[in-house]
mmCIF file of C-alpha atoms in Angstrom:
data_model
loop_
_atom_site.group_PDB
_atom_site.id
_atom_site.type_symbol
_atom_site.label_atom_id
_atom_site.label_comp_id
_atom_site.label_asym_id
_atom_site.label_seq_id
_atom_site.Cartn_x
_atom_site.Cartn_y
_atom_site.Cartn_z
ATOM 1 C CA MET D 1 -0.338 0.288 -0.156
ATOM 2 C CA ALA D 2 2.883 2.315 1.079
ATOM 3 C CA LYS D 3 4.841 1.300 -2.672
ATOM 4 C CA LEU D 4 1.403 2.809 -4.538
ATOM 5 C CA ILE D 5 0.760 5.759 -2.574
ATOM 6 C CA PHE D 6 4.201 6.767 -3.069
ATOM 7 C CA ILE D 7 3.907 5.952 -7.003
ATOM 8 C CA LEU D 8 1.002 8.100 -7.034
ATOM 9 C CA MET D 9 2.804 10.716 -5.167
ATOM 10 C CA LEU D 10 5.834 10.609 -7.732
ATOM 11 C CA SER D 11 3.075 10.743 -10.928
ATOM 12 C CA VAL D 12 1.606 13.945 -9.301
ATOM 13 C CA SER D 13 4.440 15.621 -8.816
ATOM 14 C CA ALA D 14 5.767 14.420 -12.140
ATOM 15 C CA PHE D 15 2.854 16.680 -13.649
ATOM 16 C CA ALA D 16 2.292 19.479 -11.731
ATOM 17 C CA ARG D 17 1.948 22.525 -12.728
ATOM 18 C CA THR D 18 4.609 25.765 -11.525
ATOM 19 C CA ASP D 19 3.762 29.352 -12.537
ATOM 20 C CA VAL D 20 6.710 31.156 -13.151
ATOM 21 C CA LYS D 21 8.098 34.621 -14.483
ATOM 22 C CA TYR D 22 10.327 34.895 -17.285
ATOM 23 C CA LEU D 23 13.957 36.910 -16.372
ATOM 24 C CA ARG D 24 16.380 36.167 -18.700
ATOM 25 C CA ASN D 25 17.881 32.766 -20.896
ATOM 26 C CA TYR D 26 21.851 31.977 -21.521
ATOM 27 C CA ASP D 27 21.087 30.259 -24.320
ATOM 28 C CA GLY D 28 17.571 28.600 -26.084
ATOM 29 C CA ASP D 29 17.861 25.700 -23.855
ATOM 30 C CA THR D 30 19.026 27.053 -19.981
ATOM 31 C CA ILE D 31 16.373 29.816 -19.152
ATOM 32 C CA THR D 32 16.570 31.939 -15.456
ATOM 33 C CA PHE D 33 12.480 32.301 -13.951
ATOM 34 C CA ASP D 34 12.089 33.531 -10.835
ATOM 35 C CA VAL D 35 12.350 29.719 -8.950
ATOM 36 C CA GLY D 36 15.769 29.613 -10.486
ATOM 37 C CA LYS D 37 17.366 28.575 -13.743
ATOM 38 C CA VAL D 38 15.957 25.699 -15.691
ATOM 39 C CA ARG D 39 17.232 23.361 -18.371
ATOM 40 C CA VAL D 40 14.540 22.487 -20.683
ATOM 41 C CA LEU D 41 13.774 18.646 -21.276
ATOM 42 C CA GLY D 42 14.470 17.325 -24.029
ATOM 43 C CA VAL D 43 16.659 19.713 -25.976
ATOM 44 C CA ASP D 44 19.893 20.371 -26.671
ATOM 45 C CA THR D 45 20.339 23.889 -28.606
ATOM 46 C CA ALA D 46 23.768 25.252 -30.134
ATOM 47 C CA GLU D 47 26.254 26.364 -27.534
ATOM 48 C CA LEU D 48 27.355 30.500 -27.162
ATOM 49 C CA ARG D 49 30.887 29.989 -25.775
ATOM 50 C CA SER D 50 31.947 26.940 -29.387
ATOM 51 C CA ARG D 51 35.324 27.794 -30.870
ATOM 52 C CA LYS D 52 33.143 27.088 -33.926
ATOM 53 C CA PRO D 53 31.685 30.175 -35.735
ATOM 54 C CA CYS D 54 28.787 28.410 -37.203
ATOM 55 C CA GLU D 55 27.818 26.758 -33.824
ATOM 56 C CA LYS D 56 28.095 30.118 -32.033
ATOM 57 C CA GLU D 57 26.195 31.998 -34.396
ATOM 58 C CA TYR D 58 22.977 29.280 -33.960
ATOM 59 C CA GLY D 59 23.309 29.499 -30.366
ATOM 60 C CA LYS D 60 22.730 33.457 -30.460
ATOM 61 C CA VAL D 61 19.932 32.823 -33.316
ATOM 62 C CA ALA D 62 18.120 30.268 -30.264
ATOM 63 C CA GLN D 63 19.124 32.223 -27.868
ATOM 64 C CA VAL D 64 17.206 35.382 -29.485
ATOM 65 C CA PHE D 65 14.105 32.904 -30.330
ATOM 66 C CA VAL D 66 13.596 31.804 -26.805
ATOM 67 C CA GLU D 67 13.482 35.337 -25.421
ATOM 68 C CA LYS D 68 11.550 36.632 -27.826
ATOM 69 C CA GLU D 69 8.911 34.057 -27.734
ATOM 70 C CA LEU D 70 9.208 34.142 -23.538
ATOM 71 C CA ARG D 71 9.151 37.989 -23.138
ATOM 72 C CA ALA D 72 5.698 37.864 -25.314
ATOM 73 C CA ALA D 73 4.378 35.211 -23.337
ATOM 74 C CA LYS D 74 1.344 36.180 -21.153
ATOM 75 C CA GLU D 75 1.526 32.624 -19.190
ATOM 76 C CA ILE D 76 4.512 30.394 -18.582
ATOM 77 C CA TYR D 77 4.604 27.557 -16.363
ATOM 78 C CA LEU D 78 6.963 24.632 -15.665
ATOM 79 C CA THR D 79 6.136 20.378 -15.483
ATOM 80 C CA ASN D 80 7.726 17.532 -15.051
ATOM 81 C CA ASN D 81 10.193 19.802 -12.641
ATOM 82 C CA ASN D 82 11.041 17.441 -9.497
ATOM 83 C CA LYS D 83 14.500 16.715 -10.408
ATOM 84 C CA ARG D 84 17.816 18.898 -11.098
ATOM 85 C CA ASP D 85 21.223 18.325 -13.491
ATOM 86 C CA ILE D 86 24.396 18.040 -12.368
ATOM 87 C CA TYR D 87 24.919 21.712 -12.300
ATOM 88 C CA GLY D 88 22.158 22.514 -10.294
ATOM 89 C CA ARG D 89 19.371 23.381 -13.037
ATOM 90 C CA ILE D 90 15.729 22.712 -12.463
ATOM 91 C CA LEU D 91 14.696 19.935 -15.304
ATOM 92 C CA ALA D 92 11.627 20.818 -16.405
ATOM 93 C CA LYS D 93 9.225 21.417 -19.632
ATOM 94 C CA VAL D 94 8.819 24.787 -20.446
ATOM 95 C CA HIS D 95 4.984 25.638 -21.696
ATOM 96 C CA TYR D 96 3.998 29.255 -22.569
ATOM 97 C CA ASP D 97 0.501 30.463 -23.878
ATOM 98 C CA GLY D 98 -0.229 27.013 -24.970
ATOM 99 C CA LYS D 99 3.043 25.789 -26.153
ATOM 100 C CA ASP D 100 5.407 23.570 -25.314
ATOM 101 C CA LEU D 101 8.908 25.276 -25.799
ATOM 102 C CA THR D 102 10.783 21.557 -26.635
ATOM 103 C CA GLU D 103 8.105 21.197 -29.731
ATOM 104 C CA VAL D 104 8.410 24.645 -30.672
ATOM 105 C CA LEU D 105 12.060 24.257 -30.639
ATOM 106 C CA LEU D 106 12.204 21.404 -32.626
ATOM 107 C CA ARG D 107 9.997 22.161 -35.026
ATOM 108 C CA GLU D 108 11.779 25.350 -35.897
ATOM 109 C CA GLN D 109 14.771 23.587 -36.222
ATOM 110 C CA LEU D 110 16.830 25.499 -34.017
ATOM 111 C CA ALA D 111 17.214 22.589 -31.602
ATOM 112 C CA VAL D 112 17.787 18.171 -32.028
ATOM 113 C CA PRO D 113 16.059 15.629 -29.426
ATOM 114 C CA TYR D 114 18.231 15.418 -26.386
ATOM 115 C CA VAL D 115 18.695 12.223 -24.423
ATOM 116 C CA PRO D 116 20.533 12.018 -21.350
ATOM 117 C CA LYS D 117 23.676 10.194 -21.177
ATOM 118 C CA LYS D 118 23.091 9.731 -25.280
ATOM 119 C CA ARG D 119 24.743 12.988 -26.329
ATOM 120 C CA GLN D 120 24.778 13.000 -30.025
ATOM 121 C CA LYS D 121 27.714 15.061 -31.775
ATOM 122 C CA VAL D 122 25.972 17.870 -33.546
ATOM 123 C CA ASN D 123 27.194 19.713 -36.897
ATOM 124 C CA TRP D 124 25.335 22.903 -36.135
ATOM 125 C CA CYS D 125 26.582 24.496 -39.790
ATOM 126 C CA LYS D 126 24.364 21.416 -41.642
ATOM 127 C CA VAL D 127 21.447 22.141 -38.963
ATOM 128 C CA GLN D 128 21.411 25.567 -39.919
ATOM 129 C CA GLU D 129 21.616 25.185 -43.514
ATOM 130 C CA LYS D 130 18.915 22.605 -43.355
ATOM 131 C CA ARG D 131 16.974 25.546 -41.718
ATOM 132 C CA ASN D 132 18.100 28.122 -44.271
ATOM 133 C CA GLU D 133 16.745 26.086 -46.853
ATOM 134 C CA SER D 134 13.121 25.018 -45.370
ATOM 135 C CA LYS D 135 12.608 28.710 -44.552
ATOM 136 C CA LYS D 136 13.261 29.858 -48.216
ATOM 137 C CA LEU D 137 10.140 27.289 -49.733
#
């Protein structure tokens, strides 16, 4: 019985909603809200501190996109926010105005899917090139 109650508590906390206020974002997948720094679950965006100019540039594109979207949002909340990564960031799904930031970043080709411990090497120059081609159509 105690095991069942524990499982139910975990499932409720995984879907609990936490309303937040946007403060700023470091890049496309690390955002600071009034509750602390959040690492967006399920995606990886290009790094701003990369030595590769393409990656750095694409990281800036993702950063500006996320900032624009969240600054304009009327409602922002987190779900699945009961864990932290090794850097102390809250791991969470970010929702705004009825949208899931993970899905938006993937659809806009500003991120790639991310699975912890299975990080893939990404050629951000090719990702950016592909996005630019699809935007021309």
